[in-house]
PDB file of C-alpha atoms in Angstrom:
ATOM      1  CA  CYS A   1       0.000   0.000   0.000  1.00 68.00           C
ATOM      2  CA  PHE A   2       2.834   2.409   0.862  1.00 66.00           C
ATOM      3  CA  TYR A   3       4.472   1.809  -2.521  1.00 67.00           C
ATOM      4  CA  PHE A   4       1.229   2.500  -4.344  1.00 67.00           C
ATOM      5  CA  VAL A   5       0.978   5.844  -2.575  1.00 64.00           C
ATOM      6  CA  LEU A   6       4.570   6.692  -3.511  1.00 59.00           C
ATOM      7  CA  ILE A   7       3.983   5.722  -7.128  1.00 68.00           C
ATOM      8  CA  LYS A   8       0.816   7.825  -7.254  1.00 66.00           C
ATOM      9  CA  LEU A   9       2.591  10.838  -5.730  1.00 64.00           C
ATOM     10  CA  PHE A  10       5.481  10.466  -8.150  1.00 66.00           C
ATOM     11  CA  SER A  11       3.159  10.238 -11.144  1.00 73.00           C
ATOM     12  CA  LEU A  12       1.277  13.347  -9.968  1.00 66.00           C
ATOM     13  CA  CYS A  13       4.570  15.253  -9.680  1.00 77.00           C
ATOM     14  CA  ILE A  14       5.575  14.190 -13.188  1.00 80.00           C
ATOM     15  CA  GLU A  15       2.162  15.146 -14.604  1.00 81.00           C
ATOM     16  CA  ARG A  16       2.370  18.546 -12.903  1.00 83.00           C
ATOM     17  CA  LEU A  17       5.867  19.131 -14.236  1.00 85.00           C
ATOM     18  CA  PHE A  18       4.840  18.219 -17.788  1.00 86.00           C
ATOM     19  CA  ALA A  19       1.831  20.549 -17.519  1.00 89.00           C
ATOM     20  CA  ILE A  20       4.086  23.410 -16.397  1.00 89.00           C
ATOM     21  CA  ILE A  21       6.510  22.793 -19.261  1.00 88.00           C
ATOM     22  CA  GLU A  22       3.699  22.544 -21.802  1.00 91.00           C
ATOM     23  CA  LYS A  23       2.030  25.740 -20.590  1.00 92.00           C
ATOM     24  CA  GLY A  24       5.339  27.601 -20.659  1.00 92.00           C
ATOM     25  CA  MET A  25       6.045  26.382 -24.183  1.00 91.00           C
ATOM     26  CA  VAL A  26       2.584  27.494 -25.342  1.00 94.00           C
ATOM     27  CA  LEU A  27       3.236  30.924 -23.841  1.00 95.00           C
ATOM     28  CA  LYS A  28       6.630  31.084 -25.525  1.00 93.00           C
ATOM     29  CA  ASN A  29       5.299  29.888 -28.875  1.00 92.00           C
ATOM     30  CA  THR A  30       2.541  32.508 -28.839  1.00 95.00           C
ATOM     31  CA  GLY A  31       5.007  35.324 -28.233  1.00 95.00           C
ATOM     32  CA  ARG A  32       4.332  35.754 -24.522  1.00 96.00           C
ATOM     33  CA  PHE A  33       8.008  35.463 -23.684  1.00 96.00           C
ATOM     34  CA  HIS A  34       7.904  37.314 -20.357  1.00 97.00           C
ATOM     35  CA  ASP A  35       5.064  35.101 -19.114  1.00 96.00           C
ATOM     36  CA  ALA A  36       6.880  31.984 -20.313  1.00 95.00           C
ATOM     37  CA  LEU A  37      10.079  33.101 -18.608  1.00 96.00           C
ATOM     38  CA  GLU A  38       8.216  33.642 -15.331  1.00 95.00           C
ATOM     39  CA  MET A  39       6.644  30.182 -15.667  1.00 92.00           C
ATOM     40  CA  PHE A  40       9.986  28.475 -16.252  1.00 94.00           C
ATOM     41  CA  GLU A  41      11.766  30.390 -13.500  1.00 94.00           C
ATOM     42  CA  SER A  42       8.999  29.571 -11.038  1.00 92.00           C
ATOM     43  CA  ALA A  43       9.144  25.887 -11.984  1.00 91.00           C
ATOM     44  CA  LEU A  44      12.935  25.857 -11.643  1.00 93.00           C
ATOM     45  CA  LYS A  45      12.539  26.839  -7.993  1.00 92.00           C
ATOM     46  CA  GLN A  46      10.766  23.515  -7.463  1.00 88.00           C
ATOM     47  CA  TYR A  47      12.845  21.493  -9.938  1.00 87.00           C
ATOM     48  CA  PRO A  48      16.245  23.258  -9.946  1.00 88.00           C
ATOM     49  CA  ASN A  49      18.137  20.562 -11.852  1.00 85.00           C
ATOM     50  CA  HIS A  50      15.627  19.891 -14.600  1.00 88.00           C
ATOM     51  CA  ALA A  51      17.518  20.259 -17.877  1.00 89.00           C
ATOM     52  CA  HIS A  52      14.481  20.743 -20.126  1.00 90.00           C
ATOM     53  CA  LEU A  53      13.101  23.523 -17.924  1.00 92.00           C
ATOM     54  CA  GLU A  54      16.499  25.194 -18.010  1.00 93.00           C
ATOM     55  CA  LYS A  55      16.648  24.894 -21.797  1.00 93.00           C
ATOM     56  CA  GLN A  56      13.214  26.469 -22.147  1.00 94.00           C
ATOM     57  CA  ARG A  57      14.192  29.303 -19.800  1.00 95.00           C
ATOM     58  CA  LEU A  58      17.304  29.992 -21.873  1.00 95.00           C
ATOM     59  CA  LEU A  59      15.266  29.958 -25.090  1.00 95.00           C
ATOM     60  CA  ALA A  60      12.794  32.433 -23.582  1.00 96.00           C
ATOM     61  CA  LEU A  61      15.664  34.702 -22.539  1.00 97.00           C
ATOM     62  CA  CYS A  62      17.090  34.572 -26.057  1.00 96.00           C
ATOM     63  CA  ALA A  63      13.661  35.391 -27.493  1.00 96.00           C
ATOM     64  CA  LEU A  64      13.699  38.471 -25.256  1.00 97.00           C
ATOM     65  CA  SER A  65      17.197  39.335 -26.544  1.00 97.00           C
ATOM     66  CA  GLU A  66      18.629  38.817 -23.050  1.00 97.00           C
ATOM     67  CA  TYR A  67      21.673  37.039 -24.426  1.00 96.00           C
ATOM     68  CA  ASP A  68      24.097  38.124 -21.702  1.00 97.00           C
ATOM     69  CA  ARG A  69      21.824  36.810 -18.953  1.00 97.00           C
ATOM     70  CA  ALA A  70      21.275  33.550 -20.883  1.00 96.00           C
ATOM     71  CA  LEU A  71      25.025  33.071 -21.311  1.00 95.00           C
ATOM     72  CA  GLN A  72      25.658  33.817 -17.644  1.00 96.00           C
ATOM     73  CA  ILE A  73      23.098  31.209 -16.554  1.00 94.00           C
ATOM     74  CA  TYR A  74      24.472  28.719 -19.067  1.00 92.00           C
ATOM     75  CA  ASP A  75      28.028  29.217 -17.808  1.00 92.00           C
ATOM     76  CA  GLU A  76      26.907  28.821 -14.181  1.00 90.00           C
ATOM     77  CA  LYS A  77      25.126  25.569 -15.014  1.00 85.00           C
ATOM     78  CA  LEU A  78      28.183  24.235 -16.833  1.00 85.00           C
ATOM     79  CA  LYS A  79      30.311  24.897 -13.751  1.00 86.00           C
ATOM     80  CA  THR A  80      27.937  23.045 -11.444  1.00 83.00           C
ATOM     81  CA  ASN A  81      26.987  20.251 -13.839  1.00 75.00           C
ATOM     82  CA  PRO A  82      29.437  19.776 -16.711  1.00 68.00           C
TER      83      PRO A  82
END
């Protein structure tokens, strides 16, 4: 019974994460780059090592022409996780 609860909680976390990523990508793809960036940054507070979230955040920053900030974040991530 305990394992079933853990599996259910894990699957809910994964579903929530995928929903956050999908919503952020929809925002980004419809030109709402600031909203998408906020979505990805908020999600990264909960999932700080999620590579796909980080990629989407960097793409949103580039779409906003915030190249220096994107490069700084990218360099920091390379130092902590080469």
